Amino acid sequence: MFSRSVDDAVPAAWGTGTGRRALVEAGGTGFAYAVTLVRQGTTSAPRYRDHPEACYCVAGSGEVVEKDGTRHRITPGAIHILDERDPHHFVASDHEDLHLVSVFNPSIVGKERHTLSEDVHSRS
C-alpha cells in the first residue's frame, strides 16, 4: 500500500487549465489518477488519444461537448466516460471553475502534453 497527495504532483498547464497527475504509469497499478481544473469562462480540450478515461466532477459546473456538438451538463457528482477516446472539449461555467477527477486505463506516463489549436478536435 502507498498514498500520494495531489498537492505533491507537478502541475501540467495547458493555457486554460491545469492537471495534476498524482498517479502515473511508474506507480505500477495499471491505471492513472489526475485532478483537472478548467478555469471559469474558458474552453479546454485536454484529450488523451491513447487512454480511455473516466472523469468525475467534484466541484464547479460546466459542460462536456462532443465533436458533433452534443452537450452534456457537468455538475458535482456527474461522471462522463470517454471509452472510445472520444474527441471532446470542456466548457467551464462563467461563474466558477470546473474541477474533475480523472482515471485512465491504461495508465498515462505522466509526461503527456496537450497541444491546443483553434479546432479543439483537430488531434486524432
mmCIF file of C-alpha atoms in Angstrom:
data_model
loop_
_atom_site.group_PDB
_atom_site.id
_atom_site.type_symbol
_atom_site.label_atom_id
_atom_site.label_comp_id
_atom_site.label_asym_id
_atom_site.label_seq_id
_atom_site.Cartn_x
_atom_site.Cartn_y
_atom_site.Cartn_z
ATOM 1 C CA MET A 1 0.000 0.000 0.000
ATOM 2 C CA PHE A 2 1.065 3.571 -0.587
ATOM 3 C CA SER A 3 -0.515 7.012 -0.586
ATOM 4 C CA ARG A 4 0.040 10.159 -2.579
ATOM 5 C CA SER A 5 -1.145 13.730 -2.383
ATOM 6 C CA VAL A 6 -2.321 15.626 -5.431
ATOM 7 C CA ASP A 7 -0.617 18.633 -3.815
ATOM 8 C CA ASP A 8 2.741 16.915 -4.416
ATOM 9 C CA ALA A 9 2.063 16.273 -8.115
ATOM 10 C CA VAL A 10 3.697 18.564 -10.655
ATOM 11 C CA PRO A 11 1.035 20.600 -12.477
ATOM 12 C CA ALA A 12 0.722 20.265 -16.249
ATOM 13 C CA ALA A 13 -0.683 23.555 -17.565
ATOM 14 C CA TRP A 14 -2.289 23.913 -20.989
ATOM 15 C CA GLY A 15 -3.400 27.545 -21.085
ATOM 16 C CA THR A 16 -6.983 27.480 -19.805
ATOM 17 C CA GLY A 17 -6.487 24.877 -17.114
ATOM 18 C CA THR A 18 -4.148 22.576 -15.275
ATOM 19 C CA GLY A 19 -3.860 18.913 -14.476
ATOM 20 C CA ARG A 20 -2.124 17.302 -11.532
ATOM 21 C CA ARG A 21 -1.127 13.724 -12.223
ATOM 22 C CA ALA A 22 -0.953 12.088 -8.818
ATOM 23 C CA LEU A 23 -0.610 8.500 -10.040
ATOM 24 C CA VAL A 24 1.001 7.583 -13.365
ATOM 25 C CA GLU A 25 2.481 4.507 -15.047
ATOM 26 C CA ALA A 26 5.529 4.447 -12.752
ATOM 27 C CA GLY A 27 3.170 3.716 -9.839
ATOM 28 C CA GLY A 28 2.692 0.217 -11.251
ATOM 29 C CA THR A 29 -1.068 -0.020 -10.673
ATOM 30 C CA GLY A 30 -2.147 -0.267 -14.318
ATOM 31 C CA PHE A 31 -4.267 2.883 -14.059
ATOM 32 C CA ALA A 32 -3.596 6.580 -13.536
ATOM 33 C CA TYR A 33 -5.288 9.271 -11.457
ATOM 34 C CA ALA A 34 -5.309 13.004 -12.136
ATOM 35 C CA VAL A 35 -7.110 16.109 -10.962
ATOM 36 C CA THR A 36 -8.099 18.615 -13.649
ATOM 37 C CA LEU A 37 -9.039 22.278 -13.319
ATOM 38 C CA VAL A 38 -10.737 24.166 -16.170
ATOM 39 C CA ARG A 39 -10.810 27.886 -15.400
ATOM 40 C CA GLN A 40 -14.181 29.637 -15.298
ATOM 41 C CA GLY A 41 -15.424 31.006 -18.603
ATOM 42 C CA THR A 42 -12.942 29.002 -20.693
ATOM 43 C CA THR A 43 -12.938 26.070 -23.071
ATOM 44 C CA SER A 44 -10.332 23.288 -22.842
ATOM 45 C CA ALA A 45 -9.676 20.166 -24.867
ATOM 46 C CA PRO A 46 -7.249 18.039 -22.826
ATOM 47 C CA ARG A 47 -7.854 14.805 -24.743
ATOM 48 C CA TYR A 48 -5.707 11.709 -24.320
ATOM 49 C CA ARG A 49 -5.653 9.795 -27.616
ATOM 50 C CA ASP A 50 -4.311 6.514 -26.237
ATOM 51 C CA HIS A 51 -6.136 6.187 -22.936
ATOM 52 C CA PRO A 52 -9.819 5.567 -22.192
ATOM 53 C CA GLU A 53 -10.793 7.936 -19.401
ATOM 54 C CA ALA A 54 -13.496 8.456 -16.788
ATOM 55 C CA CYS A 55 -13.951 11.995 -15.450
ATOM 56 C CA TYR A 56 -15.873 12.706 -12.236
ATOM 57 C CA CYS A 57 -16.914 16.243 -11.293
ATOM 58 C CA VAL A 58 -16.078 17.109 -7.693
ATOM 59 C CA ALA A 59 -16.820 20.861 -7.810
ATOM 60 C CA GLY A 60 -17.928 23.631 -10.116
ATOM 61 C CA SER A 61 -20.031 23.296 -13.232
ATOM 62 C CA GLY A 62 -19.862 23.356 -16.990
ATOM 63 C CA GLU A 63 -20.325 21.089 -19.978
ATOM 64 C CA VAL A 64 -18.524 18.421 -21.948
ATOM 65 C CA VAL A 65 -19.135 18.828 -25.664
ATOM 66 C CA GLU A 66 -18.783 16.006 -28.179
ATOM 67 C CA LYS A 67 -17.322 16.525 -31.659
ATOM 68 C CA ASP A 68 -20.829 16.504 -33.191
ATOM 69 C CA GLY A 69 -21.908 19.330 -30.837
ATOM 70 C CA THR A 70 -23.867 17.181 -28.367
ATOM 71 C CA ARG A 71 -23.605 18.857 -24.949
ATOM 72 C CA HIS A 72 -23.673 17.167 -21.536
ATOM 73 C CA ARG A 73 -24.100 19.230 -18.359
ATOM 74 C CA ILE A 74 -21.423 18.693 -15.705
ATOM 75 C CA THR A 75 -22.177 19.337 -12.033
ATOM 76 C CA PRO A 76 -20.769 17.745 -8.867
ATOM 77 C CA GLY A 77 -21.461 14.018 -8.899
ATOM 78 C CA ALA A 78 -21.618 13.720 -12.706
ATOM 79 C CA ILE A 79 -19.302 11.268 -14.437
ATOM 80 C CA HIS A 80 -18.583 11.006 -18.129
ATOM 81 C CA ILE A 81 -16.750 8.103 -19.681
ATOM 82 C CA LEU A 82 -14.613 8.535 -22.782
ATOM 83 C CA ASP A 83 -14.491 4.844 -23.599
ATOM 84 C CA GLU A 84 -13.500 5.310 -27.234
ATOM 85 C CA ARG A 85 -11.060 8.171 -26.653
ATOM 86 C CA ASP A 86 -13.852 10.400 -27.923
ATOM 87 C CA PRO A 87 -12.970 13.869 -29.252
ATOM 88 C CA HIS A 88 -14.456 16.358 -26.786
ATOM 89 C CA HIS A 89 -13.886 19.627 -25.017
ATOM 90 C CA PHE A 90 -14.868 21.099 -21.667
ATOM 91 C CA VAL A 91 -16.611 24.418 -21.160
ATOM 92 C CA ALA A 92 -16.413 25.768 -17.613
ATOM 93 C CA SER A 93 -19.306 27.939 -16.472
ATOM 94 C CA ASP A 94 -18.846 31.698 -16.455
ATOM 95 C CA HIS A 95 -19.134 31.929 -12.668
ATOM 96 C CA GLU A 96 -16.896 29.120 -11.326
ATOM 97 C CA ASP A 97 -14.010 26.813 -12.149
ATOM 98 C CA LEU A 98 -14.710 23.211 -13.142
ATOM 99 C CA HIS A 99 -12.903 20.572 -11.034
ATOM 100 C CA LEU A 100 -12.646 16.995 -12.322
ATOM 101 C CA VAL A 101 -11.004 13.801 -11.111
ATOM 102 C CA SER A 102 -9.909 11.505 -13.939
ATOM 103 C CA VAL A 103 -8.942 7.842 -14.036
ATOM 104 C CA PHE A 104 -7.076 6.402 -17.048
ATOM 105 C CA ASN A 105 -6.563 2.800 -18.115
ATOM 106 C CA PRO A 106 -4.015 2.006 -19.351
ATOM 107 C CA SER A 107 -2.062 4.397 -17.239
ATOM 108 C CA ILE A 108 -0.725 7.653 -18.643
ATOM 109 C CA VAL A 109 3.053 8.023 -18.450
ATOM 110 C CA GLY A 110 2.774 11.457 -16.877
ATOM 111 C CA LYS A 111 4.798 13.428 -19.435
ATOM 112 C CA GLU A 112 1.986 13.819 -21.979
ATOM 113 C CA ARG A 113 1.365 17.383 -23.132
ATOM 114 C CA HIS A 114 -1.674 18.901 -24.799
ATOM 115 C CA THR A 115 -1.206 20.937 -27.963
ATOM 116 C CA LEU A 116 -4.322 23.032 -28.392
ATOM 117 C CA SER A 117 -5.421 24.660 -31.646
ATOM 118 C CA GLU A 118 -8.356 26.708 -32.902
ATOM 119 C CA ASP A 119 -10.089 23.430 -33.806
ATOM 120 C CA VAL A 120 -10.412 21.737 -30.417
ATOM 121 C CA HIS A 121 -10.976 18.417 -32.200
ATOM 122 C CA SER A 122 -8.023 18.620 -34.582
ATOM 123 C CA ARG A 123 -5.999 15.991 -32.752
ATOM 124 C CA SER A 124 -6.747 12.398 -33.672
#
